[in-house]
Amino acid sequence: MNSAVMLLLGVAALACGYLFYGRWLAREWGVDPGRETPAYTYEDDVDYMPAKPAVLMGHHFSSIAGAGPITGPVQAAVFGWLPVLLWILVGGIFFGGVHDFGALFASIRHKGQSIGEIIADTMGTKMKKMFLVFAYLTLLLVVAAFSSMVAGTFAATFTAEGAVDYAASAGNASTAMISLLFIVLAIGFGFAIYRRHAPLLVSTLVGCTGIVAVIFVGMNFHPFYFSNTTWMVIIGVYIAVASVVPVWILLQPRDYLSSFLLYFMMAVAVVGILGAHADISAMPAFTGFTASSGSMFPVLFVTVACGAISGFHSLVSSGTTSKQLDNEKHALPVAYGSMLIECVLGICTICAVGYVWDRFAGGTLTNPMQVFSVGIASMVASIPGLSGVQNVLQTLLILAISVFCLTSLDTATRLARYTFQEFWLDEGETVPETTGLKKVLTNPYLATAFTVVVGVGLGMTGYLNIWPLFGASNQLLAAVGLLAVATWLGKVGKNNKMFYVPMVFMLVVTVTSLSQTILSNVNALTSGAVAGAEFGWSLTRTVIAAVLIVLALILAFDSIRTMMRQAKEKKASKTKSGTKASETLASEQA
C-alpha cells in the first residue's frame, strides 16, 4: 500500500461523511441557527461565554485530541493496517462523530449541562447520579495519569548522589520552560481578544509568532530543574487555578493557540506522507485475529479510542464546549468536524508506523510518540532537499504532543469540577439556584480542591495499578453517552435510529473487555500468582470491572425500556390520531 494513496482515500471518505452524513444528522435532529445557546442564556464570563467558532474549534479539538489518536493506532498496528484503517473510518463517521455531535447538541438543549442531566431528563435522577459517579471517577483517573505524565516530561534526572544531571535533564527542562511560557502567551492573547477587542486574525498571527518565540526561548533558556514531586505540586496548583478562572483568561486562548501546534504537526505529517508517497507494504494488511495484546475483538475497539470513538469526548462536548457555543449551526463543524480531523491524524499515524515497520516490529521503536515522530520526520527527510530536518522535526513533534497532554489535563480538571457540582443538583436545577448545604457542596472552589487533591495524590501513588481499566471504562462512557442521547432524542420525537448499532456494539465491546479483565484477575487471585500489595490491586481491579459491567447493564436496560415505551406511546398516538381522522371523515360524509 502506498502511504499517499491511503491518506488521500481516507480523507476523501471522511469528507464525504461530513458533507452527507453529518449534514443529514443536523437536519434530522433539528439544529436551529436562530435558537439562543446557553452561552448567551447563562452567560457569566466564567464558564458560560460565547466563543468565536475558530476559537471554540481550537479548544474542542485540542481537548479531545492529545496523544490518543497516536497511541491507539500504534498499539493496534499489531493486527495490521487494514483493520485499524477501517475502524478509524467507520468508527469516526458512524460512531465517534455521531457520539460527539449528539452529546454537544443534547447538552445545549439542557442548559449546557452534562450527559448526566440528559440522563436525568429521560431516565431519572438515580440514573443520573450513577452516571456522574462513574464519569467523575474516570476523570479523576485522567487527572492522575496526565498530571503524572506531564510531570514526567518536566522532571529533572538526578545522579546517585542526588545532584541534577543537567545533560540528561536538558530536554525535560526545555519542555517545561516552553509550557510555562506558553501559558503566559495564552493569557496575553486572551486579554488582547476579550478585553482590548483586538482583531482575531491579527491576534492569531501575533500569537503564532509568539509560539515560535516561546519554543526558541525555551530550547535555549531553561533554568528550572525540579524533581517529579515538585512538578506534581506545581501542576496541581496550576490546574486548580485553571479550573476556576474565567474561560477567556486561559482555557479558550490556550487551547486555541495549542491547536496551531496540532495543525502544524498534522501539516508536517501530510507533507511527509504526500511528499515521500512511500510504499508501506512492509507492514502487513492483516496479521490475524489474535496478537500479543489479545484478540482483535475487543482489543482493537478499546485501543483505537480517540481516533474512532471516545467517551471522554462526550464529557468535553457536554462540559466546556456546550457552554461556549455561539450558534447551534457551529455544533456540526466543532464536534463532528473535530472528530473527523482526529481521524485524519489517526490515518497519518498508520502511515508513520508502516514507514518504520521493521524497527517497530523488531522492538527498536516501542514508544508510540517515538514511532510517530521518527516515522513522520523520516518521511519528510526523504523528500529531496529536506534531508537535514529530521532531528529538528522529531523534537518539535514530540514537543507538540507534550503540550497537548497539559491541555487535556486542565480541561479534564474543569470537567471533573462540573461533574462534582452537578451531582448535587436536582433535575433542571443550576448551580446559581442552590441554597443552604447544597450551595456549599456545589461551590466551584470546593469541587476543584477535592478533585485536585485526590487526582494529583492518586497520580503520585498508585494510579498505574488501575490504569489498565481506563480503556474499557472510557469506551463504556461512550456507550452510555450514545444511550443517553438516543433516549433523549426519542423523548423529543427526533430520529434516533442512527444510535442503535453504535450503542449496542460499544456495550458489547466494553462488557467483553471488562469480563476478560475479571477472568484474568480471578485466575491470578485463585492460582496464587499474586501476593501482597499486588493481590490487593488485582482484587480492586476485579471489583471495579464488575461494578462497571453492572452499571452498564443497568443503564442499558433502563434506556432500552424507556425507548420501547417511547415507541409504544408514539404508535398509540398515531393510532389515536388515525381513529380521530376516520371519525371526522365519517362525520363529514354523513
XYZ file of C-alpha atoms in Angstrom, residues 231-510:
280
model
C 6.442 19.391 39.428
C 3.403 17.392 40.574
C 2.700 20.041 43.215
C 3.214 22.888 40.708
C 0.947 21.193 38.189
C -1.676 20.677 40.907
C -1.671 24.395 41.716
C -1.861 25.262 38.023
C -4.840 23.021 37.214
C -6.639 24.216 40.352
C -6.364 27.820 39.163
C -7.147 26.876 35.531
C -10.334 25.112 36.660
C -11.942 28.182 38.238
C -10.645 31.238 36.353
C -12.891 32.616 33.577
C -12.596 30.638 30.345
C -11.479 33.710 28.401
C -8.348 34.132 30.542
C -6.778 30.733 29.982
C -8.955 27.891 28.659
C -10.076 29.442 25.369
C -6.833 31.209 24.370
C -4.534 28.400 25.495
C -6.452 25.709 23.644
C -6.871 27.920 20.570
C -3.139 28.583 20.345
C -2.373 24.946 21.173
C -4.467 23.883 18.213
C -1.988 25.554 15.877
C 0.724 23.252 17.195
C -1.561 20.345 16.386
C -2.316 21.785 12.936
C 1.441 22.179 12.426
C 2.001 18.577 13.452
C -0.673 17.374 11.037
C 0.639 19.605 8.242
C 4.130 18.151 8.686
C 2.639 14.653 8.593
C 0.655 15.361 5.417
C 3.687 16.923 3.695
C 5.810 13.930 4.653
C 3.241 11.356 3.514
C 2.363 13.048 0.231
C 5.919 14.165 -0.486
C 7.510 10.790 0.202
C 4.483 8.803 -1.086
C 6.280 5.857 0.459
C 5.480 2.198 -0.016
C 4.485 0.830 3.409
C 3.798 -2.716 2.259
C 6.326 -3.993 4.813
C 3.501 -3.549 7.281
C 1.010 -6.419 6.820
C -2.545 -5.541 5.861
C -3.825 -8.123 8.323
C -1.834 -10.234 10.768
C -4.666 -12.334 12.171
C -7.419 -12.200 14.763
C -5.031 -12.617 17.674
C -1.816 -10.833 18.645
C 0.393 -10.366 21.676
C -2.150 -7.910 23.130
C -5.067 -10.369 22.791
C -7.971 -10.983 20.416
C -8.773 -8.332 17.825
C -12.246 -8.208 19.329
C -12.424 -6.371 21.672
C -8.795 -5.126 21.845
C -8.869 -3.140 18.580
C -12.037 -1.255 19.524
C -10.815 -0.437 23.010
C -7.295 0.543 21.962
C -8.155 2.786 18.993
C -10.383 5.071 21.039
C -9.812 8.756 20.296
C -9.199 8.004 16.617
C -12.654 6.430 16.221
C -14.860 7.000 19.311
C -14.016 8.003 22.884
C -16.225 8.566 25.913
C -14.006 11.429 27.062
C -15.221 13.386 24.025
C -18.805 13.401 25.314
C -17.599 14.961 28.575
C -15.811 17.724 26.643
C -18.779 18.270 24.291
C -21.303 18.451 27.122
C -18.916 20.082 29.606
C -16.846 23.002 28.380
C -17.755 23.246 24.669
C -21.540 23.450 25.114
C -21.133 26.411 27.475
C -19.231 28.378 24.851
C -21.075 27.539 21.611
C -22.015 30.769 19.845
C -24.628 29.297 17.490
C -26.246 25.866 17.101
C -25.089 25.676 13.483
C -21.483 25.593 14.724
C -22.111 22.311 16.554
C -21.595 20.309 13.349
C -18.106 21.604 12.450
C -16.942 21.891 16.070
C -17.999 18.421 17.255
C -18.454 16.223 14.182
C -15.728 18.052 12.234
C -13.164 17.808 15.035
C -13.782 14.081 15.337
C -13.098 13.562 11.637
C -9.937 15.690 11.731
C -8.775 13.480 14.570
C -9.415 10.506 12.288
C -7.043 12.078 9.746
C -4.360 12.193 12.439
C -5.047 8.521 13.128
C -4.511 7.673 9.440
C -1.257 9.663 9.430
C -0.184 7.549 12.402
C -0.825 4.328 10.456
C 1.392 5.654 7.658
C 4.119 6.535 10.191
C 4.007 3.032 11.695
C 4.170 1.482 8.239
C 7.219 3.543 7.302
C 9.206 2.335 10.321
C 7.557 -1.085 10.494
C 10.790 -3.085 10.580
C 12.041 -1.144 13.607
C 8.595 -1.249 15.265
C 8.094 -4.993 14.725
C 11.690 -5.641 15.728
C 11.286 -3.829 19.033
C 13.742 -0.994 18.315
C 10.928 1.572 18.419
C 8.250 0.849 21.016
C 7.069 4.168 22.477
C 4.113 5.437 20.374
C 5.436 9.019 20.465
C 8.778 7.821 19.134
C 7.130 5.717 16.434
C 5.059 8.669 15.215
C 7.777 11.333 15.418
C 10.500 9.154 13.871
C 8.165 7.857 11.147
C 6.874 11.264 10.071
C 10.233 13.047 10.395
C 11.913 10.274 8.375
C 9.318 10.645 5.623
C 9.877 14.386 5.411
C 13.653 13.896 5.438
C 13.338 11.500 2.483
C 11.967 14.302 0.314
C 14.746 15.767 -1.887
C 16.269 18.847 -0.299
C 14.928 18.149 3.218
C 17.373 15.513 4.421
C 18.721 17.688 7.235
C 15.440 18.426 9.033
C 14.788 15.048 10.653
C 16.199 15.693 14.134
C 14.586 19.136 14.413
C 11.194 17.811 13.303
C 11.363 14.866 15.711
C 11.954 17.276 18.601
C 9.141 19.601 17.529
C 6.670 16.753 17.038
C 7.352 15.302 20.487
C 7.085 18.801 21.972
C 3.696 19.340 20.305
C 2.380 16.069 21.734
C 3.619 17.005 25.230
C 1.801 20.342 25.077
C -1.479 18.545 24.423
C -1.133 16.392 27.495
C -1.196 19.563 29.603
C -4.129 20.942 27.565
C -6.164 17.783 28.139
C -5.219 17.872 31.824
C -6.624 21.307 32.617
C -9.754 20.568 30.563
C -10.268 17.290 32.461
C -9.912 19.119 35.789
C -12.587 21.652 34.849
C -14.845 18.833 33.618
C -14.366 16.991 36.909
C -15.321 20.175 38.750
C -18.525 20.475 36.692
C -19.345 16.800 37.325
C -18.813 17.143 41.079
C -21.111 20.179 41.169
C -23.854 18.618 39.031
C -24.026 15.537 41.257
C -25.737 17.578 43.997
C -28.269 19.272 41.703
C -31.888 18.253 41.250
C -33.257 17.734 37.746
C -33.268 21.036 35.838
C -31.538 22.915 38.672
C -28.450 25.066 38.081
C -25.632 25.974 40.476
C -26.684 29.645 40.973
C -30.154 28.463 42.070
C -28.867 26.373 45.003
C -29.183 27.309 48.687
C -28.031 26.002 52.070
C -25.802 22.931 52.222
C -26.267 22.300 48.522
C -24.762 25.710 47.785
C -21.660 24.707 49.759
C -21.355 21.350 48.003
C -21.649 22.967 44.559
C -19.089 25.652 45.353
C -16.561 25.616 42.468
C -13.583 26.097 44.800
C -14.575 23.143 46.981
C -15.188 20.950 43.940
C -11.837 21.946 42.448
C -9.856 21.490 45.657
C -11.256 17.999 46.234
C -10.624 16.997 42.619
C -7.043 18.269 42.531
C -6.025 16.822 45.902
C -7.435 13.363 45.119
C -6.399 13.356 41.453
C -2.831 14.557 41.943
C -2.495 12.406 45.077
C -3.510 9.346 43.067
C -1.049 10.391 40.368
C 1.753 10.412 42.938
C 0.872 6.954 44.261
C -0.866 4.035 42.588
C -2.869 5.088 39.535
C -0.858 2.726 37.313
C -2.381 -0.213 39.164
C -5.871 0.608 37.872
C -4.893 2.407 34.638
C -5.369 -0.818 32.579
C -9.115 -0.393 33.190
C -9.162 3.074 31.638
C -9.528 1.912 28.032
C -12.638 -0.141 28.733
C -14.126 2.434 31.121
C -13.582 5.185 28.550
C -15.384 3.172 25.879
C -18.126 2.314 28.356
C -18.532 6.060 28.835
C -19.007 6.328 25.054
C -21.656 3.588 25.116
C -23.529 5.347 27.929
C -23.274 8.667 26.092
C -24.819 7.089 23.000
C -27.589 5.540 25.135
C -28.342 8.864 26.825
C -28.580 10.916 23.634
C -30.602 8.251 21.831
C -33.102 8.101 24.685
C -33.434 11.889 24.811
C -33.922 12.172 21.042
C -36.665 9.560 21.301
C -38.343 11.579 24.041
C -38.428 14.767 21.978
C -39.644 12.899 18.883
C -36.441 13.076 16.837
C -34.858 10.304 14.755
C -32.516 8.268 16.968
C -32.107 5.118 14.886
C -28.549 6.074 13.900
C -27.568 5.384 17.530
C -28.820 1.797 17.736
C -25.891 -0.047 16.153
C -23.111 2.102 17.723
C -24.508 1.898 21.252
C -25.146 -1.874 21.128
C -21.723 -2.512 19.590
C -19.872 -0.390 22.160
C -21.760 -2.042 25.022
C -20.777 -5.487 23.765
C -17.158 -4.343 23.321
C -16.851 -2.931 26.829
